[in-house]
Coordinates of C-alpha atoms in Angstrom, one line a residue:
Chain A
X15 CA 0.0 0.0 0.0
X16 CA 2.8 2.3 1.0
X17 CA 4.6 1.4 -2.2
X18 CA 1.6 2.6 -4.3
X19 CA 1.3 5.8 -2.3
X20 CA 5.0 6.6 -3.0
X21 CA 4.5 6.0 -6.7
X22 CA 1.4 8.2 -6.9
X23 CA 3.2 10.9 -4.8
X24 CA 6.0 11.1 -7.3
X25 CA 3.6 11.1 -10.3
X26 CA 1.6 13.9 -8.7
X27 CA 4.7 15.9 -8.1
X28 CA 5.8 15.6 -11.7
X29 CA 2.3 16.4 -13.1
X30 CA 2.1 19.5 -10.9
X31 CA 5.5 20.6 -11.9
X32 CA 4.6 20.1 -15.6
X33 CA 1.3 21.9 -15.2
X34 CA 3.2 24.9 -14.0
X35 CA 6.1 24.9 -16.5
X36 CA 4.7 22.9 -19.4
X37 CA 8.3 22.6 -20.7
X38 CA 8.4 18.9 -21.3
X39 CA 5.2 18.2 -23.1
X40 CA 5.2 21.3 -25.2
X41 CA 8.8 20.8 -26.5
X42 CA 8.1 17.1 -27.1
X43 CA 4.8 17.9 -28.9
X44 CA 6.4 20.5 -31.2
X45 CA 9.2 18.1 -32.0
X46 CA 7.0 15.1 -32.8
X47 CA 4.7 17.2 -35.1
X48 CA 7.7 18.8 -36.7
X49 CA 9.2 15.4 -37.4
X50 CA 5.9 14.2 -39.0
X51 CA 5.9 17.3 -41.2
X52 CA 9.5 17.0 -42.2
X53 CA 9.3 13.3 -43.0
X54 CA 6.5 14.1 -45.5
X55 CA 9.1 15.5 -47.9
X56 CA 10.4 11.9 -48.4
X57 CA 7.7 11.0 -51.0
X58 CA 5.3 12.4 -53.5
X59 CA 2.2 13.6 -51.7
X60 CA -0.7 11.2 -52.2
X61 CA 1.5 8.4 -53.6
X62 CA 0.3 4.9 -52.8
X63 CA 3.8 4.0 -51.6
X64 CA 3.3 6.1 -48.5
X65 CA 0.9 3.7 -46.8
X66 CA 3.7 1.2 -46.5
X67 CA 6.0 3.5 -44.5
X68 CA 3.8 5.9 -42.6
X69 CA 3.5 3.6 -39.6
X70 CA 7.3 3.8 -39.2
X71 CA 7.2 7.6 -39.5
X72 CA 4.5 8.0 -36.9
X73 CA 6.3 5.7 -34.4
X74 CA 9.8 7.2 -35.0
X75 CA 8.5 10.7 -34.4
X76 CA 7.1 9.5 -31.1
X77 CA 10.4 7.8 -30.2
X78 CA 12.5 10.9 -31.0
X79 CA 10.2 13.1 -29.1
X80 CA 10.4 10.7 -26.2
X81 CA 14.2 10.9 -26.2
X82 CA 13.9 14.6 -26.0
X83 CA 11.3 14.5 -23.2
X84 CA 13.2 11.9 -21.1
X85 CA 16.3 14.0 -21.1
X86 CA 14.4 17.1 -20.2
X87 CA 12.5 15.5 -17.4
X88 CA 15.6 13.9 -15.8
X89 CA 17.7 17.0 -16.2
X90 CA 15.2 19.2 -14.3
X91 CA 15.2 16.5 -11.6
X92 CA 19.0 16.4 -11.3
X93 CA 19.8 20.1 -11.7
X94 CA 18.2 21.2 -8.5
X95 CA 19.5 18.3 -6.5
X96 CA 15.9 17.0 -6.4
X97 CA 16.8 13.5 -7.4
X98 CA 19.3 13.1 -4.6
X99 CA 16.7 14.4 -2.2
X100 CA 14.2 11.8 -3.4
X101 CA 16.7 9.1 -3.0
X102 CA 17.3 10.1 0.6
X103 CA 13.6 9.7 1.4
X104 CA 12.8 6.7 3.7
X105 CA 10.8 4.9 1.0
X106 CA 11.4 2.1 -1.4
X107 CA 13.7 3.4 -4.2
X108 CA 12.1 1.4 -6.9
X109 CA 8.8 3.0 -6.1
X110 CA 10.4 6.4 -6.9
X111 CA 11.7 4.9 -10.1
X112 CA 8.3 3.6 -11.2
X113 CA 6.8 7.0 -10.3
X114 CA 9.2 8.7 -12.6
X115 CA 8.6 6.0 -15.3
X116 CA 4.8 6.5 -15.1
X117 CA 5.0 10.3 -15.3
X118 CA 7.2 9.9 -18.4
X119 CA 4.7 7.5 -19.8
X120 CA 1.9 10.0 -19.2
X121 CA 3.8 12.8 -20.9
X122 CA 4.4 10.6 -23.9
X123 CA 0.7 9.6 -24.0
X124 CA -0.4 13.2 -24.0
X125 CA 2.0 13.9 -26.9
X126 CA 0.7 10.8 -28.8
X127 CA -2.9 11.8 -28.2
X128 CA -2.3 15.0 -30.1
X129 CA 0.3 13.8 -32.7
X130 CA -1.8 10.8 -33.9
X131 CA -4.9 12.7 -35.0
X132 CA -2.7 15.4 -36.6
X133 CA -0.7 12.7 -38.4
X134 CA -3.8 11.0 -39.7
X135 CA -5.1 14.3 -41.1
X136 CA -1.7 15.4 -42.7
X137 CA -1.0 12.0 -44.2
X138 CA -4.6 11.2 -45.1
X139 CA -4.4 7.7 -43.5
X140 CA -6.7 6.0 -41.0
X141 CA -4.7 3.8 -38.6
X142 CA -7.9 2.8 -36.9
X143 CA -9.7 1.3 -39.9
X144 CA -9.3 -2.2 -38.6
X145 CA -10.3 -1.4 -35.0
X146 CA -8.6 0.0 -31.9
X147 CA -5.7 -2.3 -31.7
X148 CA -3.2 0.5 -32.6
X149 CA -4.0 1.9 -29.1
X150 CA -2.7 -1.3 -27.6
X151 CA 0.4 -1.0 -29.7
X152 CA 1.0 2.6 -28.5
X153 CA 0.2 1.6 -24.9
X154 CA 2.6 -1.4 -24.8
X155 CA 5.3 0.3 -26.9
X156 CA 5.3 3.5 -24.9
X157 CA 5.4 1.7 -21.6
X158 CA 8.4 -0.3 -22.7
X159 CA 10.1 2.8 -23.9
X160 CA 9.3 4.7 -20.7
X161 CA 10.6 2.0 -18.4
X162 CA 14.0 1.5 -20.0
X163 CA 14.2 5.2 -21.1
X164 CA 13.7 6.4 -17.5
X165 CA 16.5 4.1 -16.2
X166 CA 18.9 5.0 -19.0
X167 CA 18.1 8.7 -18.6
X168 CA 19.1 8.5 -14.9
X169 CA 22.4 6.9 -16.1
X170 CA 22.9 9.3 -18.9
X171 CA 22.5 12.6 -16.9
X172 CA 25.1 11.3 -14.6
X173 CA 27.8 11.2 -17.3
X174 CA 30.1 14.0 -18.3
X175 CA 28.4 14.3 -21.7
X176 CA 24.9 14.5 -20.1
X177 CA 22.1 13.9 -22.7
X178 CA 24.4 12.6 -25.5
X179 CA 24.5 9.1 -24.0
X180 CA 20.8 8.5 -23.8
X181 CA 20.0 7.8 -27.5
X182 CA 23.3 5.8 -27.9
X183 CA 22.3 3.5 -25.0
X184 CA 18.6 3.4 -25.5
X185 CA 18.1 3.0 -29.3
X186 CA 19.9 -0.3 -29.8
X187 CA 18.1 -1.9 -26.8
X188 CA 14.8 -0.6 -28.1
X189 CA 15.1 -2.4 -31.4
X190 CA 12.5 -5.1 -30.5
X191 CA 10.0 -2.4 -29.5
X192 CA 10.6 -0.3 -32.6
X193 CA 10.4 -3.3 -34.9
X194 CA 7.3 -4.7 -33.3
X195 CA 5.4 -1.4 -33.1
X196 CA 6.2 -0.4 -36.7
X197 CA 5.4 -3.8 -38.1
X198 CA 2.0 -3.9 -36.2
X199 CA 1.1 -0.4 -37.3
X200 CA 1.9 -1.2 -40.9
X201 CA -0.5 -4.1 -40.7
X202 CA -3.3 -1.8 -39.5
X203 CA -2.6 0.9 -42.0
X204 CA -2.5 -1.5 -44.9
X205 CA -5.8 -3.0 -43.7
X206 CA -4.3 -6.5 -43.5
X207 CA -5.7 -9.3 -41.3
X208 CA -5.2 -8.1 -37.7
X209 CA -4.4 -11.7 -36.6
X210 CA -1.0 -11.1 -38.2
X211 CA -0.3 -8.4 -35.7
X212 CA -0.9 -10.6 -32.6
X213 CA 2.6 -11.9 -32.4
X214 CA 4.0 -8.4 -32.4
X215 CA 1.6 -7.4 -29.6
X216 CA 2.8 -10.5 -27.7
X217 CA 6.4 -9.5 -28.3
X218 CA 5.8 -6.1 -26.9
X219 CA 4.0 -7.5 -23.8
X220 CA 6.9 -9.9 -23.2
X221 CA 9.4 -7.1 -23.5
X222 CA 7.5 -5.0 -21.1
X223 CA 7.1 -7.8 -18.5
X224 CA 10.8 -8.9 -18.7
X225 CA 12.2 -5.4 -18.3
X226 CA 9.7 -4.4 -15.6
X227 CA 11.0 -7.3 -13.5
X228 CA 14.7 -6.7 -14.4
X229 CA 14.5 -3.0 -13.5
X230 CA 12.6 -3.8 -10.3
X231 CA 15.4 -6.2 -9.3
X232 CA 18.3 -4.1 -10.3
X233 CA 17.3 -0.5 -9.5
X234 CA 18.0 -0.7 -5.7
X235 CA 21.5 -1.8 -6.4
X236 CA 22.5 0.8 -9.0
X237 CA 21.4 3.9 -7.1
X238 CA 23.0 2.9 -3.8
X239 CA 25.0 5.8 -2.5
Chain B
X26 CA 40.7 -17.3 -58.0
X27 CA 38.8 -14.2 -57.1
X28 CA 37.2 -16.0 -54.2
X29 CA 40.7 -16.6 -52.9
X30 CA 41.4 -12.8 -52.9
X31 CA 38.4 -12.3 -50.6
X32 CA 39.6 -15.1 -48.4
X33 CA 43.0 -13.5 -48.2
X34 CA 41.5 -10.1 -47.4
X35 CA 39.3 -11.7 -44.6
X36 CA 42.2 -13.3 -42.8
X37 CA 44.4 -10.3 -43.2
X38 CA 41.7 -8.2 -41.4
X39 CA 41.4 -10.8 -38.7
X40 CA 45.1 -10.9 -38.0
X41 CA 45.7 -7.1 -38.3
X42 CA 43.0 -6.5 -35.7
X43 CA 44.0 -9.3 -33.3
X44 CA 47.7 -8.5 -33.6
X45 CA 47.2 -4.8 -33.1
X46 CA 45.1 -5.4 -30.0
X47 CA 47.4 -8.1 -28.7
X48 CA 50.5 -5.9 -29.0
X49 CA 48.8 -2.7 -27.7
X50 CA 47.6 -4.3 -24.5
X51 CA 50.9 -6.0 -24.0
X52 CA 52.8 -2.7 -24.2
X53 CA 50.2 -1.0 -22.0
X54 CA 50.7 -3.7 -19.3
X55 CA 54.5 -3.0 -19.1
X56 CA 54.0 0.8 -19.1
X57 CA 51.5 0.6 -16.2
X58 CA 53.7 -1.8 -14.3
X59 CA 56.6 0.7 -14.5
X60 CA 54.3 3.5 -13.3
X61 CA 53.1 1.4 -10.4
X62 CA 56.7 0.7 -9.4
X63 CA 57.7 4.3 -9.7
X64 CA 54.7 5.4 -7.6
X65 CA 55.3 2.8 -4.8
X66 CA 59.0 3.8 -4.6
X67 CA 58.1 7.4 -4.0
X68 CA 56.2 6.5 -0.9
Chain C
X17 CA 52.8 -13.0 -14.5
X18 CA 54.1 -16.4 -15.4
X19 CA 50.6 -17.7 -16.3
X20 CA 50.1 -14.8 -18.6
X21 CA 53.3 -15.6 -20.7
X22 CA 52.4 -19.3 -20.9
X23 CA 48.8 -18.5 -22.0
X24 CA 50.1 -16.0 -24.6
X25 CA 52.4 -18.5 -26.2
X26 CA 49.8 -21.3 -26.0
X27 CA 47.2 -19.0 -27.7
X28 CA 49.6 -18.0 -30.5
X29 CA 50.5 -21.7 -31.1
X30 CA 46.8 -22.8 -31.1
X31 CA 45.9 -20.1 -33.6
X32 CA 48.7 -21.4 -35.9
X33 CA 47.4 -24.9 -35.5
X34 CA 43.8 -23.6 -36.3
X35 CA 45.2 -21.9 -39.4
X36 CA 46.6 -25.2 -40.6
X37 CA 43.3 -27.0 -40.0
X38 CA 41.3 -24.2 -41.7
X39 CA 43.5 -24.0 -44.8
X40 CA 45.1 -27.4 -45.4
X41 CA 43.3 -30.0 -43.3
X42 CA 39.7 -29.1 -44.1
X43 CA 38.4 -30.1 -47.6
X44 CA 37.3 -27.4 -50.0
X45 CA 33.7 -26.6 -50.2
X46 CA 32.2 -27.6 -53.6
X47 CA 29.8 -24.7 -54.2
X48 CA 31.5 -21.7 -52.5
X49 CA 35.1 -22.7 -53.1
X50 CA 38.0 -21.2 -51.3
X51 CA 36.1 -18.4 -49.6
X52 CA 34.2 -20.9 -47.5
X53 CA 37.5 -21.3 -45.4
X54 CA 36.7 -18.0 -43.8
X55 CA 33.9 -19.8 -42.1
X56 CA 36.2 -21.3 -39.4
X57 CA 37.5 -18.0 -38.0
X58 CA 34.3 -16.1 -38.7
X59 CA 32.1 -18.5 -36.6
X60 CA 34.8 -18.8 -33.9
X61 CA 34.9 -15.0 -33.6
X62 CA 31.1 -14.9 -33.3
X63 CA 31.1 -17.5 -30.6
X64 CA 33.8 -15.7 -28.6
X65 CA 32.0 -12.3 -29.0
X66 CA 28.8 -13.8 -27.7
X67 CA 30.7 -15.6 -24.9
X68 CA 32.5 -12.4 -23.9
X69 CA 29.3 -10.5 -23.6
X70 CA 27.9 -13.3 -21.5
X71 CA 30.9 -13.0 -19.2
X72 CA 30.2 -9.3 -18.9
X73 CA 26.6 -10.1 -18.0
X74 CA 27.6 -12.6 -15.3
X75 CA 30.3 -10.3 -13.7
X76 CA 27.9 -7.3 -13.8
X77 CA 25.5 -9.3 -11.7
X78 CA 28.3 -10.4 -9.4
X79 CA 29.5 -6.9 -9.0
X80 CA 26.1 -5.6 -8.0
X81 CA 25.8 -8.4 -5.4
X82 CA 29.4 -8.4 -4.0
X83 CA 30.6 -4.9 -4.7
X84 CA 34.0 -6.2 -5.6
X85 CA 35.8 -4.0 -8.1
X86 CA 37.7 -6.9 -9.6
X87 CA 34.4 -8.1 -11.0
X88 CA 33.8 -4.7 -12.6
X89 CA 37.3 -4.9 -14.1
X90 CA 36.5 -8.3 -15.6
X91 CA 33.1 -7.1 -16.9
X92 CA 34.8 -4.1 -18.6
X93 CA 37.7 -6.1 -20.1
X94 CA 35.4 -8.8 -21.4
X95 CA 33.1 -6.2 -23.1
X96 CA 36.1 -4.6 -24.8
X97 CA 37.4 -8.0 -26.1
X98 CA 33.8 -8.8 -27.1
X99 CA 33.7 -5.7 -29.2
X100 CA 36.9 -6.6 -30.9
X101 CA 35.6 -10.0 -31.9
X102 CA 32.3 -8.6 -32.9
X103 CA 34.1 -6.2 -35.2
X104 CA 35.9 -9.1 -36.8
X105 CA 32.5 -10.9 -37.4
X106 CA 31.0 -7.7 -38.9
X107 CA 34.0 -7.3 -41.3
X108 CA 34.5 -10.9 -42.3
X109 CA 30.7 -11.4 -42.7
X110 CA 30.4 -9.0 -45.7
X111 CA 33.8 -10.3 -47.1
X112 CA 32.3 -13.8 -47.2
X113 CA 28.8 -12.6 -48.3
X114 CA 30.1 -10.7 -51.4
X115 CA 31.6 -13.7 -53.3
X116 CA 29.2 -16.2 -51.9
X117 CA 25.8 -14.4 -52.2
X118 CA 26.8 -11.5 -54.5
X119 CA 25.9 -8.8 -51.9
X120 CA 28.0 -7.2 -49.2
X121 CA 25.2 -7.0 -46.7
X122 CA 21.9 -8.8 -46.1
X123 CA 19.5 -8.1 -43.2
X124 CA 19.8 -11.7 -42.1
X125 CA 18.7 -12.2 -38.5
X126 CA 22.2 -13.3 -37.3
X127 CA 24.0 -10.5 -39.1
X128 CA 21.5 -7.9 -37.9
X129 CA 21.5 -9.1 -34.3
X130 CA 25.3 -9.0 -34.3
X131 CA 25.2 -5.4 -35.5
X132 CA 22.8 -4.4 -32.7
X133 CA 25.0 -6.3 -30.2
X134 CA 27.9 -4.2 -31.4
X135 CA 26.0 -1.0 -30.8
X136 CA 24.8 -2.0 -27.3
X137 CA 28.3 -2.8 -26.1
X138 CA 29.9 0.2 -27.9
X139 CA 27.4 2.3 -25.8
X140 CA 28.4 0.3 -22.7
X141 CA 32.1 1.1 -23.3
X142 CA 31.4 4.8 -24.1
X143 CA 29.4 5.1 -21.0
X144 CA 32.3 3.9 -18.9
X145 CA 34.5 6.5 -20.5
X146 CA 32.1 9.3 -19.6
X147 CA 31.7 8.7 -15.9
X148 CA 34.6 9.7 -13.7
X149 CA 33.6 8.4 -10.3
X150 CA 34.6 4.7 -10.2
X151 CA 31.7 3.4 -8.1
X152 CA 29.1 5.2 -10.1
X153 CA 30.7 4.0 -13.3
X154 CA 30.7 0.4 -12.0
X155 CA 27.1 0.5 -10.9
X156 CA 25.7 2.1 -14.0
X157 CA 27.8 0.1 -16.4
X158 CA 26.5 -3.1 -14.6
X159 CA 22.9 -2.1 -15.3
X160 CA 23.7 -1.6 -19.0
X161 CA 25.7 -4.9 -19.1
X162 CA 22.7 -6.8 -17.6
X163 CA 19.9 -5.2 -19.6
X164 CA 21.9 -5.3 -22.9
X165 CA 22.5 -9.1 -22.6
X166 CA 18.9 -9.9 -21.7
X167 CA 17.8 -7.9 -24.7
X168 CA 19.9 -9.9 -27.2
X169 CA 17.5 -12.9 -27.6
X170 CA 14.5 -10.6 -27.9
X171 CA 16.3 -8.7 -30.6
X172 CA 17.1 -11.9 -32.4
X173 CA 13.5 -13.2 -32.4
X174 CA 12.0 -9.9 -33.4
X175 CA 14.4 -9.6 -36.3
X176 CA 13.7 -13.2 -37.3
X177 CA 10.0 -12.6 -37.4
X178 CA 10.5 -9.5 -39.3
X179 CA 12.6 -11.2 -42.0
X180 CA 10.2 -14.1 -42.5
X181 CA 7.5 -11.6 -43.6
X182 CA 9.6 -10.5 -46.5
X183 CA 11.0 -13.1 -48.9
X184 CA 14.5 -14.1 -47.7
X185 CA 17.1 -13.2 -50.3
X186 CA 19.5 -15.8 -49.1
X187 CA 19.2 -18.8 -46.8
X188 CA 22.5 -19.9 -45.3
X189 CA 22.7 -23.5 -46.3
X190 CA 22.3 -25.4 -43.1
X191 CA 23.3 -28.8 -44.5
X192 CA 25.6 -31.1 -42.7
X193 CA 29.3 -30.3 -42.5
X194 CA 31.9 -32.6 -43.7
X195 CA 33.4 -34.4 -40.5
X196 CA 36.8 -32.8 -41.3
X197 CA 35.2 -29.4 -41.5
X198 CA 33.6 -29.9 -38.1
X199 CA 37.0 -30.9 -36.7
X200 CA 38.6 -27.8 -38.1
X201 CA 35.8 -25.6 -36.7
X202 CA 36.2 -27.1 -33.3
X203 CA 39.9 -26.6 -33.3
X204 CA 39.6 -22.9 -34.2
X205 CA 36.8 -22.4 -31.6
X206 CA 39.2 -23.9 -29.1
X207 CA 42.1 -21.7 -30.3
X208 CA 40.0 -18.6 -30.0
X209 CA 38.8 -19.5 -26.5
X210 CA 42.4 -19.8 -25.4
X211 CA 43.1 -16.5 -27.1
X212 CA 40.1 -15.0 -25.3
X213 CA 41.4 -16.2 -22.0
X214 CA 44.9 -14.8 -22.6
X215 CA 43.5 -11.4 -23.7
X216 CA 41.0 -11.3 -20.8
X217 CA 43.8 -12.0 -18.3
X218 CA 46.0 -9.2 -19.7
X219 CA 43.1 -6.7 -20.1
X220 CA 41.9 -7.3 -16.5
X221 CA 45.4 -6.9 -15.3
X222 CA 45.5 -3.5 -17.1
X223 CA 42.2 -2.5 -15.5
X224 CA 43.3 -3.3 -12.0
X225 CA 46.7 -1.6 -12.5
X226 CA 44.9 1.5 -13.6
X227 CA 42.7 1.4 -10.6
X228 CA 45.7 1.0 -8.4
X229 CA 47.5 4.0 -10.0
X230 CA 44.4 6.1 -9.6
X231 CA 44.2 5.3 -5.9
X232 CA 48.0 5.8 -5.4
X233 CA 47.9 9.2 -7.1
X234 CA 44.8 10.0 -5.0

């Protein structure tokens, strides 16, 4: 019970902070929409070819915006010595971690909620024409990204180069999530049989479960001071 | 015959990389040992 | 000190023996011809790269449990040697692919996974360079060493599923090896394992000497 209360306290703190400053979500949102717009220069407007790659463009714009947001969110935590203070609190440290991960997840979800409709208008595609499974893809993919992204952003802001390390560490490890999400989205965009996408959803779920457990087991050891 | 050129290139790459690494860590070991000796003598 | 010398000499000898087996003892492959002989060192390098990253994984866990810096040194050294062998795989792979399949690169699951593996551990080694405090460096690097290795099988399976959707350009012929080829392969795997042990011993020695110098210089 205490554990859950710690998580929700951390999430509440982050949301309040974000409501005041709006720095993270606004910069992420601008970036992801900008990526969507810039990527449209790759192909002829209205060409049929686009349907086969738009899933990848949408998901990559979310990933890159996520990288930006993770760095921003952890930098503001570390700069004021806030993170060290949190670590001194007499609560379970992994609860603080999951609090941070959930608030990062929420920030990304807000960004997705605005980027996806805009994307569908700009590219003239409907990713929901075979049902609402894309939402599951975004939920599982974003969770997997947030959980490892939060851990790696803690590591990366502690290095001399600060935010440079995060994409270098995170992107190769994220390959299964990127691959699964893009492949599943492509199936929905092209209107293929949704059964084909189930294995990708399973892969995302397995990834999420494995790394939730691993981070839960490892986190206490790596932040020990 | 052309296939043999590729084979030769492949093994050259392997031995250049391995040899370079092998020699470079070997010389690094002796450098560091000298420094450790120098530092412990100072004390 | 003594063991290091003996291992060095043994490793060099074994690599020479493996060369003999790869070039002279093993029969020529009928379809691919001479280039197939790169197979022995290519596969051995891949095996050692994988094994080295496994060692990093194990010693990362051990470090987190025991907090003994020797384990951290071993994890670091093994990752560096792993990158070396991984690089060899990634260079010899295309050199083999070009004459055998006609292309330098294919997005074959094994090749692609090896590439991702290379990036994961290049990140690991870079991370170590960018953290100055030894205990922070060890703890954070361990986290990456553990997560990176657990990720590898997931990467492999995701790429394999991805590649079965598209038609496969090439399928590595999985057929049975000639018994003499198997022998040559086993010898070169053994030679590389000895070489790995010799390199690891030396590289760990360097890491612990560096640590000692840092503490002496205060």
